[in-house]
PDB file of C-alpha atoms in Angstrom:
ATOM      1  CA  MET L   4     109.998 102.734 104.073  1.00 66.00           C
ATOM      2  CA  ASN L   5     110.347 106.425 104.534  1.00 49.00           C
ATOM      3  CA  GLY L   6     110.374 107.353 108.200  1.00 42.00           C
ATOM      4  CA  VAL L   7     111.656 110.883 107.627  1.00 39.00           C
ATOM      5  CA  LEU L   8     108.730 112.619 105.985  1.00 38.00           C
ATOM      6  CA  GLY L   9     108.979 116.364 106.170  1.00 43.00           C
ATOM      7  CA  MET L  10     112.757 116.314 106.289  1.00 53.00           C
ATOM      8  CA  SER L  11     114.457 119.194 104.457  1.00 71.00           C
ATOM      9  CA  ILE L  12     118.105 119.055 103.448  1.00 81.00           C
ATOM     10  CA  ASP L  13     118.325 122.782 104.120  1.00 81.00           C
ATOM     11  CA  ASP L  14     117.464 122.175 107.785  1.00 85.00           C
ATOM     12  CA  ASP L  15     120.329 119.705 108.243  1.00 90.00           C
ATOM     13  CA  ALA L  16     123.589 121.649 108.502  1.00 94.00           C
ATOM     14  CA  PRO L  17     125.849 118.589 109.070  1.00 94.00           C
ATOM     15  CA  LEU L  18     124.327 116.900 106.011  1.00 96.00           C
ATOM     16  CA  LEU L  19     125.014 120.011 103.928  1.00 95.00           C
ATOM     17  CA  ARG L  20     128.635 119.925 105.090  1.00 96.00           C
ATOM     18  CA  VAL L  21     128.914 116.254 104.135  1.00 97.00           C
ATOM     19  CA  MET L  22     127.471 117.042 100.704  1.00 96.00           C
ATOM     20  CA  SER L  23     129.957 119.865 100.234  1.00 96.00           C
ATOM     21  CA  HIS L  24     132.845 117.620 101.319  1.00 96.00           C
ATOM     22  CA  LEU L  25     131.825 114.931  98.816  1.00 96.00           C
ATOM     23  CA  GLY L  26     130.977 117.397  96.048  1.00 96.00           C
ATOM     24  CA  LEU L  27     127.307 116.415  96.021  1.00 96.00           C
ATOM     25  CA  THR L  28     124.480 118.613  94.785  1.00 93.00           C
ATOM     26  CA  ARG L  29     120.794 118.328  95.640  1.00 92.00           C
ATOM     27  CA  ASP L  30     120.237 116.757  92.223  1.00 94.00           C
ATOM     28  CA  ALA L  31     122.343 113.796  93.361  1.00 95.00           C
ATOM     29  CA  LEU L  32     119.785 112.816  96.025  1.00 94.00           C
ATOM     30  CA  LEU L  33     118.266 109.465  95.043  1.00 91.00           C
ATOM     31  CA  GLY L  34     116.055 108.973  98.063  1.00 88.00           C
ATOM     32  CA  VAL L  35     115.499 109.324 101.795  1.00 86.00           C
ATOM     33  CA  GLY L  36     114.777 106.205 103.819  1.00 82.00           C
ATOM     34  CA  GLY L  37     114.366 105.345 107.438  1.00 81.00           C
ATOM     35  CA  GLU L  38     118.119 104.864 107.919  1.00 88.00           C
ATOM     36  CA  ALA L  39     119.855 107.193 105.462  1.00 92.00           C
ATOM     37  CA  CYS L  40     119.847 109.725 102.653  1.00 93.00           C
ATOM     38  CA  VAL L  41     121.170 108.107  99.485  1.00 94.00           C
ATOM     39  CA  PHE L  42     123.115 110.139  96.923  1.00 96.00           C
ATOM     40  CA  ALA L  43     124.510 109.257  93.522  1.00 96.00           C
ATOM     41  CA  LEU L  44     128.299 109.357  93.766  1.00 95.00           C
ATOM     42  CA  GLY L  45     129.297 109.486  90.140  1.00 89.00           C
ATOM     43  CA  GLY L  46     127.691 106.971  87.809  1.00 90.00           C
ATOM     44  CA  GLU L  47     128.836 103.775  89.509  1.00 96.00           C
ATOM     45  CA  GLN L  48     128.459 104.337  93.249  1.00 97.00           C
ATOM     46  CA  VAL L  49     126.122 105.729  95.890  1.00 97.00           C
ATOM     47  CA  ALA L  50     126.801 107.332  99.254  1.00 97.00           C
ATOM     48  CA  ARG L  51     124.463 106.413 102.103  1.00 96.00           C
ATOM     49  CA  VAL L  52     124.619 109.261 104.615  1.00 97.00           C
ATOM     50  CA  HIS L  53     123.114 107.832 107.766  1.00 95.00           C
ATOM     51  CA  HIS L  54     120.703 109.884 109.831  1.00 93.00           C
ATOM     52  CA  PRO L  55     121.692 111.533 113.137  1.00 93.00           C
ATOM     53  CA  GLY L  56     121.831 109.133 116.045  1.00 91.00           C
ATOM     54  CA  THR L  57     122.745 106.104 113.932  1.00 93.00           C
ATOM     55  CA  VAL L  58     124.803 103.692 116.016  1.00 93.00           C
ATOM     56  CA  ARG L  59     128.091 102.622 114.411  1.00 95.00           C
ATOM     57  CA  GLU L  60     127.541  99.006 115.447  1.00 95.00           C
ATOM     58  CA  THR L  61     124.347  98.902 113.357  1.00 94.00           C
ATOM     59  CA  VAL L  62     126.208 100.077 110.257  1.00 96.00           C
ATOM     60  CA  VAL L  63     129.067  97.645 110.892  1.00 96.00           C
ATOM     61  CA  ARG L  64     126.692  94.708 111.319  1.00 95.00           C
ATOM     62  CA  ARG L  65     124.859  95.579 108.096  1.00 96.00           C
ATOM     63  CA  ALA L  66     128.162  95.755 106.209  1.00 96.00           C
ATOM     64  CA  GLN L  67     129.274  92.383 107.565  1.00 94.00           C
ATOM     65  CA  MET L  68     125.909  90.771 106.796  1.00 95.00           C
ATOM     66  CA  LEU L  69     126.062  91.972 103.182  1.00 95.00           C
ATOM     67  CA  GLU L  70     129.653  90.787 102.849  1.00 94.00           C
ATOM     68  CA  ASP L  71     128.633  87.349 104.111  1.00 92.00           C
ATOM     69  CA  PHE L  72     125.812  87.230 101.570  1.00 93.00           C
ATOM     70  CA  HIS L  73     128.204  88.057  98.758  1.00 89.00           C
ATOM     71  CA  GLN L  74     130.218  84.940  99.569  1.00 82.00           C
ATOM     72  CA  GLY L  75     127.313  83.126  97.880  1.00 68.00           C
ATOM     73  CA  ALA L  76     126.824  85.695  95.140  1.00 62.00           C
ATOM     74  CA  SER L  77     124.641  83.447  92.980  1.00 76.00           C
ATOM     75  CA  ALA L  78     122.114  82.772  95.737  1.00 88.00           C
ATOM     76  CA  VAL L  79     119.574  85.200  94.250  1.00 94.00           C
ATOM     77  CA  PRO L  80     119.014  86.224  90.599  1.00 95.00           C
ATOM     78  CA  PHE L  81     119.145  89.954  91.314  1.00 96.00           C
ATOM     79  CA  SER L  82     121.713  92.369  92.718  1.00 96.00           C
ATOM     80  CA  ILE L  83     121.931  93.262  96.404  1.00 96.00           C
ATOM     81  CA  PRO L  84     123.995  96.016  98.077  1.00 96.00           C
ATOM     82  CA  ARG L  85     127.565  95.730  99.236  1.00 96.00           C
ATOM     83  CA  VAL L  86     129.572  98.128 101.388  1.00 97.00           C
ATOM     84  CA  LEU L  87     132.804  99.192  99.694  1.00 97.00           C
ATOM     85  CA  GLU L  88     133.878 101.773 102.258  1.00 97.00           C
ATOM     86  CA  MET L  89     132.693 103.131 105.592  1.00 97.00           C
ATOM     87  CA  THR L  90     133.722 106.491 106.985  1.00 97.00           C
ATOM     88  CA  GLU L  91     132.510 109.325 109.184  1.00 97.00           C
ATOM     89  CA  LEU L  92     132.287 112.995 108.196  1.00 96.00           C
ATOM     90  CA  HIS L  93     130.891 115.887 110.226  1.00 95.00           C
ATOM     91  CA  GLY L  94     129.399 113.487 112.733  1.00 95.00           C
ATOM     92  CA  ARG L  95     127.656 111.333 110.107  1.00 97.00           C
ATOM     93  CA  LEU L  96     128.368 107.720 109.296  1.00 97.00           C
ATOM     94  CA  ILE L  97     128.682 107.160 105.549  1.00 98.00           C
ATOM     95  CA  THR L  98     128.878 103.999 103.483  1.00 97.00           C
ATOM     96  CA  VAL L  99     129.947 103.949  99.837  1.00 98.00           C
ATOM     97  CA  GLU L 100     128.256 101.202  97.839  1.00 97.00           C
ATOM     98  CA  PRO L 101     127.863 100.134  94.191  1.00 97.00           C
ATOM     99  CA  ARG L 102     124.992 101.794  92.361  1.00 97.00           C
ATOM    100  CA  LEU L 103     122.627  98.973  91.508  1.00 96.00           C
ATOM    101  CA  PRO L 104     120.800  98.741  88.164  1.00 96.00           C
ATOM    102  CA  GLY L 105     117.187  99.692  87.603  1.00 97.00           C
ATOM    103  CA  ARG L 106     114.488 102.046  88.816  1.00 96.00           C
ATOM    104  CA  PRO L 107     112.325 101.671  91.936  1.00 96.00           C
ATOM    105  CA  LEU L 108     109.180  99.695  91.217  1.00 98.00           C
ATOM    106  CA  LEU L 109     107.355 102.348  93.245  1.00 97.00           C
ATOM    107  CA  GLN L 110     108.078 104.822  90.432  1.00 96.00           C
ATOM    108  CA  VAL L 111     107.531 102.392  87.576  1.00 98.00           C
ATOM    109  CA  LEU L 112     104.049 101.529  88.857  1.00 98.00           C
ATOM    110  CA  GLY L 113     103.168 105.177  88.299  1.00 97.00           C
ATOM    111  CA  GLU L 114     103.601 104.564  84.565  1.00 97.00           C
ATOM    112  CA  ALA L 115     103.084 100.875  83.740  1.00 98.00           C
ATOM    113  CA  THR L 116      99.714  99.598  82.529  1.00 97.00           C
ATOM    114  CA  GLY L 117      97.988  96.436  81.388  1.00 97.00           C
ATOM    115  CA  ALA L 118      99.842  93.151  80.997  1.00 97.00           C
ATOM    116  CA  GLU L 119     103.215  94.821  81.620  1.00 97.00           C
ATOM    117  CA  ARG L 120     102.015  96.052  85.001  1.00 98.00           C
ATOM    118  CA  GLU L 121     100.617  92.674  86.022  1.00 98.00           C
ATOM    119  CA  HIS L 122     103.889  91.013  84.992  1.00 98.00           C
ATOM    120  CA  LEU L 123     105.875  93.429  87.181  1.00 98.00           C
ATOM    121  CA  ILE L 124     103.620  92.816  90.186  1.00 98.00           C
ATOM    122  CA  ILE L 125     104.051  89.050  89.853  1.00 98.00           C
ATOM    123  CA  ARG L 126     107.836  89.359  89.432  1.00 98.00           C
ATOM    124  CA  PHE L 127     107.945  91.563  92.536  1.00 98.00           C
ATOM    125  CA  LEU L 128     106.003  88.996  94.544  1.00 98.00           C
ATOM    126  CA  GLU L 129     108.086  86.096  93.261  1.00 98.00           C
ATOM    127  CA  ALA L 130     111.280  87.924  94.221  1.00 98.00           C
ATOM    128  CA  SER L 131     110.012  88.154  97.805  1.00 98.00           C
ATOM    129  CA  THR L 132     110.176  84.359  98.053  1.00 98.00           C
ATOM    130  CA  LEU L 133     113.808  84.183  96.891  1.00 97.00           C
ATOM    131  CA  LEU L 134     115.441  86.126  99.722  1.00 96.00           C
ATOM    132  CA  ARG L 135     115.366  83.040 101.929  1.00 95.00           C
ATOM    133  CA  ALA L 136     118.254  81.767  99.787  1.00 95.00           C
ATOM    134  CA  LEU L 137     120.493  84.326 101.537  1.00 95.00           C
ATOM    135  CA  ARG L 138     121.815  82.035 104.230  1.00 91.00           C
ATOM    136  CA  VAL L 139     122.278  83.065 107.841  1.00 91.00           C
ATOM    137  CA  SER L 140     123.870  80.850 110.448  1.00 89.00           C
ATOM    138  CA  ALA L 141     121.808  81.301 113.576  1.00 93.00           C
ATOM    139  CA  ALA L 142     120.239  79.015 116.146  1.00 92.00           C
ATOM    140  CA  TRP L 143     118.022  81.868 117.346  1.00 97.00           C
ATOM    141  CA  TYR L 144     115.331  84.217 116.061  1.00 98.00           C
ATOM    142  CA  GLY L 145     115.782  87.965 116.166  1.00 98.00           C
ATOM    143  CA  ASP L 146     117.404  91.125 114.903  1.00 97.00           C
ATOM    144  CA  LEU L 147     120.413  90.853 112.617  1.00 96.00           C
ATOM    145  CA  CYS L 148     121.791  94.389 112.481  1.00 94.00           C
ATOM    146  CA  GLU L 149     120.574  96.347 115.483  1.00 92.00           C
ATOM    147  CA  ALA L 150     123.175  97.477 118.007  1.00 90.00           C
ATOM    148  CA  GLU L 151     121.129  96.048 120.881  1.00 93.00           C
ATOM    149  CA  PRO L 152     119.330  93.149 119.200  1.00 96.00           C
ATOM    150  CA  ILE L 153     116.419  91.153 120.545  1.00 98.00           C
ATOM    151  CA  ARG L 154     117.216  87.448 120.081  1.00 98.00           C
ATOM    152  CA  THR L 155     115.301  84.491 121.460  1.00 98.00           C
ATOM    153  CA  PRO L 156     115.158  80.682 121.049  1.00 97.00           C
ATOM    154  CA  SER L 157     111.599  80.820 119.668  1.00 97.00           C
ATOM    155  CA  TYR L 158     110.110  82.913 116.877  1.00 98.00           C
ATOM    156  CA  ARG L 159     106.948  83.775 118.784  1.00 98.00           C
ATOM    157  CA  SER L 160     108.978  85.021 121.733  1.00 98.00           C
ATOM    158  CA  TYR L 161     110.874  87.328 119.404  1.00 98.00           C
ATOM    159  CA  LEU L 162     107.660  88.558 117.762  1.00 98.00           C
ATOM    160  CA  GLU L 163     106.186  89.398 121.157  1.00 98.00           C
ATOM    161  CA  LEU L 164     109.253  91.236 122.461  1.00 98.00           C
ATOM    162  CA  ARG L 165     109.783  93.195 119.234  1.00 98.00           C
ATOM    163  CA  ALA L 166     106.125  94.246 119.026  1.00 98.00           C
ATOM    164  CA  ARG L 167     106.186  95.249 122.687  1.00 98.00           C
ATOM    165  CA  LYS L 168     109.257  97.427 122.158  1.00 97.00           C
ATOM    166  CA  SER L 169     107.731  99.248 119.172  1.00 97.00           C
ATOM    167  CA  LEU L 170     104.353  99.737 120.840  1.00 97.00           C
ATOM    168  CA  THR L 171     106.039 101.153 123.933  1.00 96.00           C
ATOM    169  CA  CYS L 172     107.933 103.641 121.756  1.00 95.00           C
ATOM    170  CA  ALA L 173     104.666 104.584 120.044  1.00 95.00           C
ATOM    171  CA  GLY L 174     103.146 105.875 123.296  1.00 92.00           C
ATOM    172  CA  SER L 175      99.698 105.465 124.782  1.00 94.00           C
ATOM    173  CA  ALA L 176      97.751 105.284 121.494  1.00 91.00           C
ATOM    174  CA  PHE L 177      98.148 101.492 121.353  1.00 95.00           C
ATOM    175  CA  ASP L 178      97.804 100.690 125.043  1.00 94.00           C
ATOM    176  CA  GLY L 179      95.063  98.135 124.354  1.00 93.00           C
ATOM    177  CA  ILE L 180      97.130  96.051 121.941  1.00 97.00           C
ATOM    178  CA  ASP L 181      98.499  92.828 123.441  1.00 98.00           C
ATOM    179  CA  PRO L 182     101.879  91.842 121.902  1.00 98.00           C
ATOM    180  CA  ALA L 183     101.519  88.279 123.180  1.00 98.00           C
ATOM    181  CA  ARG L 184      98.272  87.807 121.257  1.00 98.00           C
ATOM    182  CA  LEU L 185      99.808  89.259 118.095  1.00 98.00           C
ATOM    183  CA  ALA L 186     102.700  86.796 118.342  1.00 98.00           C
ATOM    184  CA  ALA L 187     100.513  83.801 119.198  1.00 98.00           C
ATOM    185  CA  ALA L 188      98.504  84.305 115.991  1.00 98.00           C
ATOM    186  CA  LEU L 189     101.556  83.476 113.858  1.00 98.00           C
ATOM    187  CA  PRO L 190     103.038  79.971 113.567  1.00 98.00           C
ATOM    188  CA  GLU L 191     106.516  78.821 114.494  1.00 97.00           C
ATOM    189  CA  PRO L 192     108.574  78.186 111.336  1.00 97.00           C
ATOM    190  CA  GLU L 193     110.403  74.940 110.653  1.00 94.00           C
ATOM    191  CA  ARG L 194     113.787  76.705 110.659  1.00 94.00           C
ATOM    192  CA  PRO L 195     115.265  80.204 111.004  1.00 96.00           C
ATOM    193  CA  SER L 196     115.597  82.128 107.719  1.00 97.00           C
ATOM    194  CA  PHE L 197     116.722  85.542 106.534  1.00 97.00           C
ATOM    195  CA  VAL L 198     113.856  88.061 106.344  1.00 98.00           C
ATOM    196  CA  HIS L 199     114.404  91.452 104.681  1.00 98.00           C
ATOM    197  CA  MET L 200     111.442  92.978 106.581  1.00 97.00           C
ATOM    198  CA  ASP L 201     111.118  96.026 104.301  1.00 96.00           C
ATOM    199  CA  PHE L 202     110.309  94.356 100.995  1.00 97.00           C
ATOM    200  CA  TYR L 203     108.088  96.936  99.332  1.00 97.00           C
ATOM    201  CA  PRO L 204     108.148  98.539  95.838  1.00 98.00           C
ATOM    202  CA  GLY L 205     110.383 101.403  96.959  1.00 95.00           C
ATOM    203  CA  ASN L 206     113.149  98.925  97.804  1.00 95.00           C
ATOM    204  CA  VAL L 207     112.852  96.811  94.657  1.00 98.00           C
ATOM    205  CA  LEU L 208     114.507  97.954  91.420  1.00 98.00           C
ATOM    206  CA  VAL L 209     113.316  96.791  88.017  1.00 98.00           C
ATOM    207  CA  GLU L 210     114.904  96.904  84.595  1.00 97.00           C
ATOM    208  CA  GLY L 211     112.787  96.056  81.600  1.00 91.00           C
ATOM    209  CA  GLN L 212     110.211  93.694  83.031  1.00 94.00           C
ATOM    210  CA  GLU L 213     112.385  91.935  85.586  1.00 97.00           C
ATOM    211  CA  VAL L 214     113.557  92.601  89.142  1.00 98.00           C
ATOM    212  CA  SER L 215     117.149  93.801  88.828  1.00 98.00           C
ATOM    213  CA  ALA L 216     117.986  94.554  92.468  1.00 97.00           C
ATOM    214  CA  VAL L 217     116.683  94.575  96.021  1.00 97.00           C
ATOM    215  CA  ILE L 218     118.054  97.420  98.105  1.00 94.00           C
ATOM    216  CA  ASP L 219     118.093  98.860 101.628  1.00 90.00           C
ATOM    217  CA  PHE L 220     118.904  95.897 103.945  1.00 93.00           C
ATOM    218  CA  GLY L 221     118.986  98.541 106.690  1.00 87.00           C
ATOM    219  CA  GLY L 222     118.349  98.054 110.402  1.00 85.00           C
ATOM    220  CA  LEU L 223     115.241  95.907 109.937  1.00 93.00           C
ATOM    221  CA  PRO L 224     116.413  92.452 108.699  1.00 97.00           C
ATOM    222  CA  ILE L 225     115.802  89.554 111.034  1.00 98.00           C
ATOM    223  CA  VAL L 226     116.293  85.853 111.384  1.00 98.00           C
ATOM    224  CA  GLY L 227     112.688  84.718 111.291  1.00 98.00           C
ATOM    225  CA  ASP L 228     110.022  82.966 109.239  1.00 98.00           C
ATOM    226  CA  ALA L 229     110.765  83.103 105.493  1.00 97.00           C
ATOM    227  CA  ARG L 230     107.047  83.456 104.825  1.00 98.00           C
ATOM    228  CA  LEU L 231     107.061  86.943 106.300  1.00 98.00           C
ATOM    229  CA  ASP L 232     108.672  88.532 103.222  1.00 98.00           C
ATOM    230  CA  PRO L 233     106.009  87.418 100.699  1.00 98.00           C
ATOM    231  CA  LEU L 234     103.312  88.265 103.229  1.00 98.00           C
ATOM    232  CA  SER L 235     104.736  91.742 103.806  1.00 98.00           C
ATOM    233  CA  ALA L 236     105.217  92.276 100.053  1.00 98.00           C
ATOM    234  CA  VAL L 237     101.451  91.896  99.630  1.00 98.00           C
ATOM    235  CA  ILE L 238     100.581  93.800 102.815  1.00 98.00           C
ATOM    236  CA  TYR L 239     102.770  96.780 101.888  1.00 98.00           C
ATOM    237  CA  LEU L 240     100.788  97.324  98.674  1.00 98.00           C
ATOM    238  CA  THR L 241      98.289  99.215 100.823  1.00 98.00           C
ATOM    239  CA  PRO L 242      97.824 102.784  99.512  1.00 97.00           C
ATOM    240  CA  PHE L 243      99.110 104.054 102.869  1.00 97.00           C
ATOM    241  CA  ILE L 244     102.558 102.667 101.975  1.00 97.00           C
ATOM    242  CA  THR L 245     102.715 102.097  98.205  1.00 98.00           C
ATOM    243  CA  THR L 246     100.995 105.161  96.792  1.00 97.00           C
ATOM    244  CA  THR L 247     101.267 104.008  93.173  1.00 98.00           C
ATOM    245  CA  ALA L 248      99.616 100.607  93.726  1.00 98.00           C
ATOM    246  CA  THR L 249      96.010 100.148  92.608  1.00 98.00           C
ATOM    247  CA  ASP L 250      93.079  98.066  93.797  1.00 98.00           C
ATOM    248  CA  ARG L 251      93.746  95.765  90.842  1.00 98.00           C
ATOM    249  CA  ASP L 252      97.355  95.304  91.986  1.00 98.00           C
ATOM    250  CA  ARG L 253      96.183  94.417  95.472  1.00 98.00           C
ATOM    251  CA  HIS L 254      93.589  91.954  94.135  1.00 98.00           C
ATOM    252  CA  LEU L 255      96.212  90.274  91.963  1.00 98.00           C
ATOM    253  CA  ALA L 256      98.574  90.069  94.933  1.00 98.00           C
ATOM    254  CA  ARG L 257      95.949  88.451  97.166  1.00 98.00           C
ATOM    255  CA  GLU L 258      95.230  85.903  94.439  1.00 98.00           C
ATOM    256  CA  TRP L 259      98.950  85.135  94.272  1.00 98.00           C
ATOM    257  CA  LEU L 260      99.135  84.811  98.054  1.00 98.00           C
ATOM    258  CA  LEU L 261      96.211  82.366  97.975  1.00 98.00           C
ATOM    259  CA  ALA L 262      98.047  80.262  95.358  1.00 98.00           C
ATOM    260  CA  GLN L 263     101.064  80.201  97.718  1.00 98.00           C
ATOM    261  CA  HIS L 264      98.820  78.863 100.518  1.00 98.00           C
ATOM    262  CA  LEU L 265      99.667  81.917 102.635  1.00 98.00           C
ATOM    263  CA  ASP L 266      96.417  83.858 102.590  1.00 97.00           C
ATOM    264  CA  ALA L 267      95.343  82.607 106.041  1.00 98.00           C
ATOM    265  CA  LEU L 268      98.395  84.352 107.499  1.00 98.00           C
ATOM    266  CA  PHE L 269      97.648  87.720 105.874  1.00 98.00           C
ATOM    267  CA  GLU L 270      95.669  89.267 108.745  1.00 98.00           C
ATOM    268  CA  PRO L 271      97.862  88.125 111.670  1.00 98.00           C
ATOM    269  CA  ALA L 272     101.000  89.154 109.752  1.00 98.00           C
ATOM    270  CA  GLU L 273      99.446  92.532 108.929  1.00 98.00           C
ATOM    271  CA  ARG L 274      98.614  93.162 112.581  1.00 98.00           C
ATOM    272  CA  TRP L 275     102.093  92.220 113.758  1.00 98.00           C
ATOM    273  CA  LEU L 276     103.753  94.382 111.080  1.00 98.00           C
ATOM    274  CA  ALA L 277     101.551  97.317 112.052  1.00 98.00           C
ATOM    275  CA  ALA L 278     102.720  96.874 115.647  1.00 98.00           C
ATOM    276  CA  ARG L 279     106.335  96.601 114.464  1.00 98.00           C
ATOM    277  CA  TRP L 280     106.031  99.903 112.572  1.00 97.00           C
ATOM    278  CA  SER L 281     103.968 101.691 115.249  1.00 97.00           C
ATOM    279  CA  PHE L 282     107.104 103.426 116.552  1.00 94.00           C
ATOM    280  CA  ALA L 283     107.396 105.449 113.303  1.00 92.00           C
ATOM    281  CA  THR L 284     105.178 108.276 114.487  1.00 90.00           C
ATOM    282  CA  ASP L 285     107.030 110.807 112.300  1.00 88.00           C
ATOM    283  CA  ASP L 286     105.790 109.056 109.129  1.00 91.00           C
ATOM    284  CA  VAL L 287     102.199 110.301 109.012  1.00 93.00           C
ATOM    285  CA  ARG L 288     100.881 107.910 106.357  1.00 95.00           C
ATOM    286  CA  LEU L 289     102.571 104.865 107.849  1.00 96.00           C
ATOM    287  CA  HIS L 290     101.350 105.702 111.330  1.00 95.00           C
ATOM    288  CA  ARG L 291      97.823 106.192 109.989  1.00 96.00           C
ATOM    289  CA  TRP L 292      98.024 102.702 108.501  1.00 97.00           C
ATOM    290  CA  CYS L 293      99.167 101.287 111.857  1.00 97.00           C
ATOM    291  CA  ARG L 294      96.216 102.909 113.601  1.00 97.00           C
ATOM    292  CA  ARG L 295      93.818 101.633 110.964  1.00 97.00           C
ATOM    293  CA  VAL L 296      95.072  98.035 111.185  1.00 98.00           C
ATOM    294  CA  LEU L 297      95.394  97.856 114.973  1.00 98.00           C
ATOM    295  CA  LEU L 298      92.622 100.174 116.145  1.00 96.00           C
ATOM    296  CA  GLY L 299      90.182 100.129 113.229  1.00 93.00           C
ATOM    297  CA  HIS L 300      90.556 103.865 112.545  1.00 83.00           C
ATOM    298  CA  GLN L 301      89.240 104.807 109.128  1.00 80.00           C
ATOM    299  CA  GLY L 302      90.397 107.590 106.850  1.00 77.00           C
ATOM    300  CA  ASP L 303      92.048 108.191 103.531  1.00 82.00           C
ATOM    301  CA  PRO L 304      95.750 107.481 103.020  1.00 87.00           C
TER     302      PRO L 304
END
């Protein structure tokens, strides 16, 4: 999700120097996420220019994770990123990656209607259940790519520590929120699984009426409960996060979640995710959603 709202390329002199070095124009900008600006680099590749302060170890761990996933390339029926090259220019870490096929579902939902739209929503939700096929070898629960990861023997312990860290970064606004209670409301999974953690329509590409790629795989992935990705896919359809989703989309998604026997976990997962994202105070809409979920604050997206 976008944690850099209000960012202007013109205000970022090192980024402008990187663009000049790589021969990139403003028209090449594909998107700005929480970890990087992504530019088209010719027709076949993209350049992820990581934001200031990015720790090299985080980028290295992401690259290694993606390389490990590609050892089992047929694990999922859609494309995922891969790091072809990593370099540093003008103080910015840069990864060169293949350009994956399709358009963001976030954009497509601004156009699609009727049965086509419902089909895309269901395909999006189904794709969220397939990421667990990306195998990780871990006897712990916790962060996969962060430079200073939180890792614990139990899932609930991880949930508590991660929520506590985010809420502390968010400041005094959430002082009354108890991370231990948030964690206790979610069950322990049978086994550790890969969780993308940012599975929302902006990170899912579609081509025709099928999911063609899942992107990002930034600093957020964890070893956790595989059920968290389908839960978050439904939760992130809130208008605070997915601006092109409709009430009908959200109703359809809740029906799907009920059919998956996951609806009882919707509210506790939503509260934990809001705590996890509470640190993103620079993203006004996202932070408003966190306040609404955790504190009951009302207001339009």
